[in-house]
CSV table of C-alpha atoms in Angstrom, one decimal:
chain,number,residue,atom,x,y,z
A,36,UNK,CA,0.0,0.0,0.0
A,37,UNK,CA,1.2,3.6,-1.0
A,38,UNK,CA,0.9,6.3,1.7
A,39,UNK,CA,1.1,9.9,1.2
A,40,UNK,CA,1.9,12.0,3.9
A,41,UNK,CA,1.1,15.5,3.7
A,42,UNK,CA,2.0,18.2,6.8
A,43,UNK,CA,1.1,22.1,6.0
A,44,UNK,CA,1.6,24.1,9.3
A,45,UNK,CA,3.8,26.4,9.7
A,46,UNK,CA,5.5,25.7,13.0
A,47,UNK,CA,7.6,23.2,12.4
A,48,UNK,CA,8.2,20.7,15.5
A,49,UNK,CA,5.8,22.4,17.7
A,50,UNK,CA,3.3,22.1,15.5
A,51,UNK,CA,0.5,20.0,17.4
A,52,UNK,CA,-0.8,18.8,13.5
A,53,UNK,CA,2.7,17.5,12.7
A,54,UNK,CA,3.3,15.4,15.8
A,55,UNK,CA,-0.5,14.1,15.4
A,56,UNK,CA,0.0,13.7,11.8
A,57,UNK,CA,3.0,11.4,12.7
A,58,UNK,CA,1.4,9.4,15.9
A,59,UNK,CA,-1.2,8.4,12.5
A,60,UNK,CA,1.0,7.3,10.1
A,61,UNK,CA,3.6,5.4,12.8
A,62,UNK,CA,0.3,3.6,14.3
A,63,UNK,CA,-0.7,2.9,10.4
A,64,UNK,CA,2.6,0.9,9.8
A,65,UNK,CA,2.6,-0.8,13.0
A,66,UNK,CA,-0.9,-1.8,12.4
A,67,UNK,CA,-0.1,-2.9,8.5
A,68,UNK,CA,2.3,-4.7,7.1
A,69,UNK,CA,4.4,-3.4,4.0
A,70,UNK,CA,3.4,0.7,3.7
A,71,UNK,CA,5.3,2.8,1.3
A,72,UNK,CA,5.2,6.1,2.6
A,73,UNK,CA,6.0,9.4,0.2
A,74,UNK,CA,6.3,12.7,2.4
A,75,UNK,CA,6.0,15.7,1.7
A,76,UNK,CA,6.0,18.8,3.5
A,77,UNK,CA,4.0,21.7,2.0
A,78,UNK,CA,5.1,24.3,4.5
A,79,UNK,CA,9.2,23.8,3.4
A,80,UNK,CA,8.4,22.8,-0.3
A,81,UNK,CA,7.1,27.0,-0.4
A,82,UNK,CA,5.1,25.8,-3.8
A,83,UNK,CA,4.1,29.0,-5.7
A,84,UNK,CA,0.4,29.5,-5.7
A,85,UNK,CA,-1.7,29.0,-8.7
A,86,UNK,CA,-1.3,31.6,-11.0
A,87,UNK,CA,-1.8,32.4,-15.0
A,88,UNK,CA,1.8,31.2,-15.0
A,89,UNK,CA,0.7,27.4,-14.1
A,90,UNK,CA,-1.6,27.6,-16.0
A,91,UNK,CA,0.2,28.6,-19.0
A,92,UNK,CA,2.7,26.0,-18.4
A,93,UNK,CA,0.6,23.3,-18.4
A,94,UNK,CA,-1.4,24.7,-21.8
A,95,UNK,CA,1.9,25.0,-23.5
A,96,UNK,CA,3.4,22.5,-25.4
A,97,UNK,CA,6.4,21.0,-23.8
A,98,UNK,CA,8.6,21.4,-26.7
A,99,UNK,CA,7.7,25.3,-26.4
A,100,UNK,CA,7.9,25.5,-22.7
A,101,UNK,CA,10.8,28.1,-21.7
A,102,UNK,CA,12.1,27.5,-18.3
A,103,UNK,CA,10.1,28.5,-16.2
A,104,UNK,CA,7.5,26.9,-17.3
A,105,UNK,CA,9.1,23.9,-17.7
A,106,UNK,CA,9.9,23.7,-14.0
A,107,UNK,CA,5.6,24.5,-13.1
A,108,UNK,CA,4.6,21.4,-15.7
A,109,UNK,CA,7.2,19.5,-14.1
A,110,UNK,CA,6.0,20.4,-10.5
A,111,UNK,CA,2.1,19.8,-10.9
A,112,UNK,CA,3.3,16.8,-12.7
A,113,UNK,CA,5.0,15.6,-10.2
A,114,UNK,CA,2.2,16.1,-6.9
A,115,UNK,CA,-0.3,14.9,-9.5
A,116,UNK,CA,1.4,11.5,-10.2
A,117,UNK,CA,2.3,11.1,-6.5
A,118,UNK,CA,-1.3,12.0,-5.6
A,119,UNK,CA,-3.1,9.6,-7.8
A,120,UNK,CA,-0.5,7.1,-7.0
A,121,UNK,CA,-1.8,7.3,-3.4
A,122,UNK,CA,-3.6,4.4,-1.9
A,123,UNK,CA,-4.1,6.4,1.2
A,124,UNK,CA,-3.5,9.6,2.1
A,125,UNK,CA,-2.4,11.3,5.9
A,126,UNK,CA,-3.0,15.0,5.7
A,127,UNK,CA,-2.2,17.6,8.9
A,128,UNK,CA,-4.5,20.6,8.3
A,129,UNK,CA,-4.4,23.5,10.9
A,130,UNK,CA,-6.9,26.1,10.8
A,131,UNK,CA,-5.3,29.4,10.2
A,132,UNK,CA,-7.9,32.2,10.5
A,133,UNK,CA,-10.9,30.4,10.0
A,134,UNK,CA,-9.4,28.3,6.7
A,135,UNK,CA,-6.8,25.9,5.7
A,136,UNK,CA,-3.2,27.4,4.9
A,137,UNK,CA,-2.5,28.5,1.6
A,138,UNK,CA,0.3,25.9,1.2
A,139,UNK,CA,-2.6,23.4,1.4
A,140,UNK,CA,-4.8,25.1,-1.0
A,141,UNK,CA,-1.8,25.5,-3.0
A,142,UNK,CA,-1.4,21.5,-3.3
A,143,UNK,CA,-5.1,21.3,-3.7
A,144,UNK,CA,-4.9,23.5,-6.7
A,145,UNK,CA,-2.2,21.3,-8.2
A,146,UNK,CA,-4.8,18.0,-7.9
A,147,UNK,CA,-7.9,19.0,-8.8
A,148,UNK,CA,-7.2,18.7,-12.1
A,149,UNK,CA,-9.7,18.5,-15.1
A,150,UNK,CA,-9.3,15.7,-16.8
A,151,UNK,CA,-7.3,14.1,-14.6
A,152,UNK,CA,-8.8,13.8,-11.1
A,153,UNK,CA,-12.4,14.8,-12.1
A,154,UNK,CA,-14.5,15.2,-15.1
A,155,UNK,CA,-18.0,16.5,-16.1
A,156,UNK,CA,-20.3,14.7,-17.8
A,157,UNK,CA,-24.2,14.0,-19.0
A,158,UNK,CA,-24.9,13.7,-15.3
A,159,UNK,CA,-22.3,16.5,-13.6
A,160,UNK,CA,-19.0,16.1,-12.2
A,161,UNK,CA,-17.6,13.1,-11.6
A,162,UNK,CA,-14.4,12.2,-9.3
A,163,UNK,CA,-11.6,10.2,-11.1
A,164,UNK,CA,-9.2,10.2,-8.4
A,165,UNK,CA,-10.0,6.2,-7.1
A,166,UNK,CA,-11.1,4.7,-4.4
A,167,UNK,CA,-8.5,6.3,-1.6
A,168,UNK,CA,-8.5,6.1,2.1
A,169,UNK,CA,-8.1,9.5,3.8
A,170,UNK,CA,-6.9,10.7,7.2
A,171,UNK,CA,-7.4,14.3,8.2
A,172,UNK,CA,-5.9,15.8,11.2
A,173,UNK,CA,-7.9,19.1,12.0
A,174,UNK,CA,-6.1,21.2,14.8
A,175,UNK,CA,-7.9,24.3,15.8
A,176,UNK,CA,-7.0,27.1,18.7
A,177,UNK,CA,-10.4,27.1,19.7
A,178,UNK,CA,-13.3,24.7,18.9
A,179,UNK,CA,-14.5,24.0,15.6
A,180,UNK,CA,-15.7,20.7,14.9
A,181,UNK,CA,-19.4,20.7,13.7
A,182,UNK,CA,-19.8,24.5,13.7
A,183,UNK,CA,-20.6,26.9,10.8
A,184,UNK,CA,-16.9,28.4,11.2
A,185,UNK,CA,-15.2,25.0,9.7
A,186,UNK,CA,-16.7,26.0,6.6
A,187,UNK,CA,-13.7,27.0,5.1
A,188,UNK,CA,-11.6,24.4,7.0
A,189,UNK,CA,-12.2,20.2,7.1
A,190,UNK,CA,-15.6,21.2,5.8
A,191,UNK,CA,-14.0,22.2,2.4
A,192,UNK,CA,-11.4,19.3,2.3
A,193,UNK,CA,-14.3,16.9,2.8
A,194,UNK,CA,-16.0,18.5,0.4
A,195,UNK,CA,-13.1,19.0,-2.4
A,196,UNK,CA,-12.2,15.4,-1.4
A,197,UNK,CA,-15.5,14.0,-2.3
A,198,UNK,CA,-15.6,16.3,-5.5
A,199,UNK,CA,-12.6,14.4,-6.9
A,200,UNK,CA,-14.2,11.2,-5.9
A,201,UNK,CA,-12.6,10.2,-2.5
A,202,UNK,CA,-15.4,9.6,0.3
A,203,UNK,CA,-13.7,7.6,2.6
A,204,UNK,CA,-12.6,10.3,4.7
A,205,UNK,CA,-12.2,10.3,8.6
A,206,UNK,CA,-11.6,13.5,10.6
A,207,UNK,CA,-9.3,13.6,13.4
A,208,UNK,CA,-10.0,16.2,15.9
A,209,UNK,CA,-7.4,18.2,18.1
A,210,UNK,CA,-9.4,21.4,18.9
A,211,UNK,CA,-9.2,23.7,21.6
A,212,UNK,CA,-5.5,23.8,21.5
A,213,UNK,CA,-5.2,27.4,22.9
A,214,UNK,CA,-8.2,27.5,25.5
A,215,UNK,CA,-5.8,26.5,28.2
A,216,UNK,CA,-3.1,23.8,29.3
A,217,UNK,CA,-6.1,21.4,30.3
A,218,UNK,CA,-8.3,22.1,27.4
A,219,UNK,CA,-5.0,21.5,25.2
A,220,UNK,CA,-3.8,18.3,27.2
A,221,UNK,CA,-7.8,17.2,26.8
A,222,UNK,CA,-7.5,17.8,22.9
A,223,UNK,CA,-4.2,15.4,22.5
A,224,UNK,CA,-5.9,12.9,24.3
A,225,UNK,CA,-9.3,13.3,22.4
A,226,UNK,CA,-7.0,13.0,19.2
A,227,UNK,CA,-5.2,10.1,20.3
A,228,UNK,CA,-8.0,8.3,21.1
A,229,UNK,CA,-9.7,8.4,18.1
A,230,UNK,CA,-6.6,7.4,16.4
A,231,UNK,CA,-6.3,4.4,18.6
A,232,UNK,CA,-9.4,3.7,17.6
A,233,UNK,CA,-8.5,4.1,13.8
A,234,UNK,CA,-6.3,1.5,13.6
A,235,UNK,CA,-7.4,-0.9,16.1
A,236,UNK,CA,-9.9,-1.7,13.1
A,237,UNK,CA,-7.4,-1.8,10.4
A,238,UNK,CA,-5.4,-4.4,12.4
A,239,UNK,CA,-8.8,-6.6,13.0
């Protein structure tokens, strides 16, 4: 099985989404047998937002592509292949101001992909990504989960997920994390938890 790991905060070790997003991909290989795991980290990679430049370099011809272009095809190329290659997918998502980061909508951009990851036809879109497993860790300062203001947060990646054709999606909840050294010591614990409980299936 292929696993891609995906981080997109900001903070680098303290980042609560990282070290969650780990604890679910070490519990995943102790729980299966034989995982391939690609990483990559979103925050560090600093990929350039989509522009009329991506989207020029992918229209272009490859023979005519200068070199800048030829380094964007190659990119969304590249996080396409590995995307679709995917059997499974780990993805640490932080809310920043109400809304994923921008390095995660930046990736986002790069996959949803006419043609490629989704299509319309007689009857509307239609995903083409495959039957993939998704993991979303969802780390919040304050608490979220099931409210309007995750709108723009797991709301959307469930929602961009399922456009491309992935529905098996579970949410992993760390909220709360600044309401207080017990309300942030309650969220780890919350998190792990439902992690434990995650793979406690996959091993049966």
């Amino acid at each position: 099985m292929k696993l891609l790991h995906l981080d997109s905060s900001v903070l680098g070790d303290v980042s609560a989404s990282r070290q969650l997003s780990r604890e679910v991909v070490n519990a995943w290989q102790a729980s299966q047998a034989g995982i391939e795991i690609s990483y990559r980290d979103l925050a560090a990679d600093n990929m350039q937002q989509l522009s009329g430049g991506t989207l020029a370099a992918s229209g272009t011809p490859a023979e005519l592509r200068d070199a800048a272009q030829q380094f964007e095809a190659a990119l969304s190329e590249n996080i396409l292949n590995e995307f679709l290659a995917a059997d499974a997918l780990v993805i640490g998502a932080p809310m920043y101001n109400f809304a994923i980061p921008s390095q995660l909508k930046a990736w986002i951009d790069r996959v949803v992909v006419a043609g490629k990851t989704f299509r319309y036809g007689a009857n509307g879109p239609e995903g083409l990504a495959g039957d993939k497993r998704v993991i979303i860790i969802s780390t919040a300062g304050g608490m979220h989960a099931g409210q309007a203001t995750a709108a723009a947060h797991e709301d959307y990646l469930k929602f961009v997920l399922g456009f491309v054709g992935i529905r098996n999606v579970t949410v992993i909840h760390a909220h709360g994390l600044s309401m207080g050294p017990d309300a942030r010591e309650a969220a780890f614990k919350h998190a792990r938890s439902q992690i434990a409980g995650q793979f406690e299936a996959i091993a049966a």
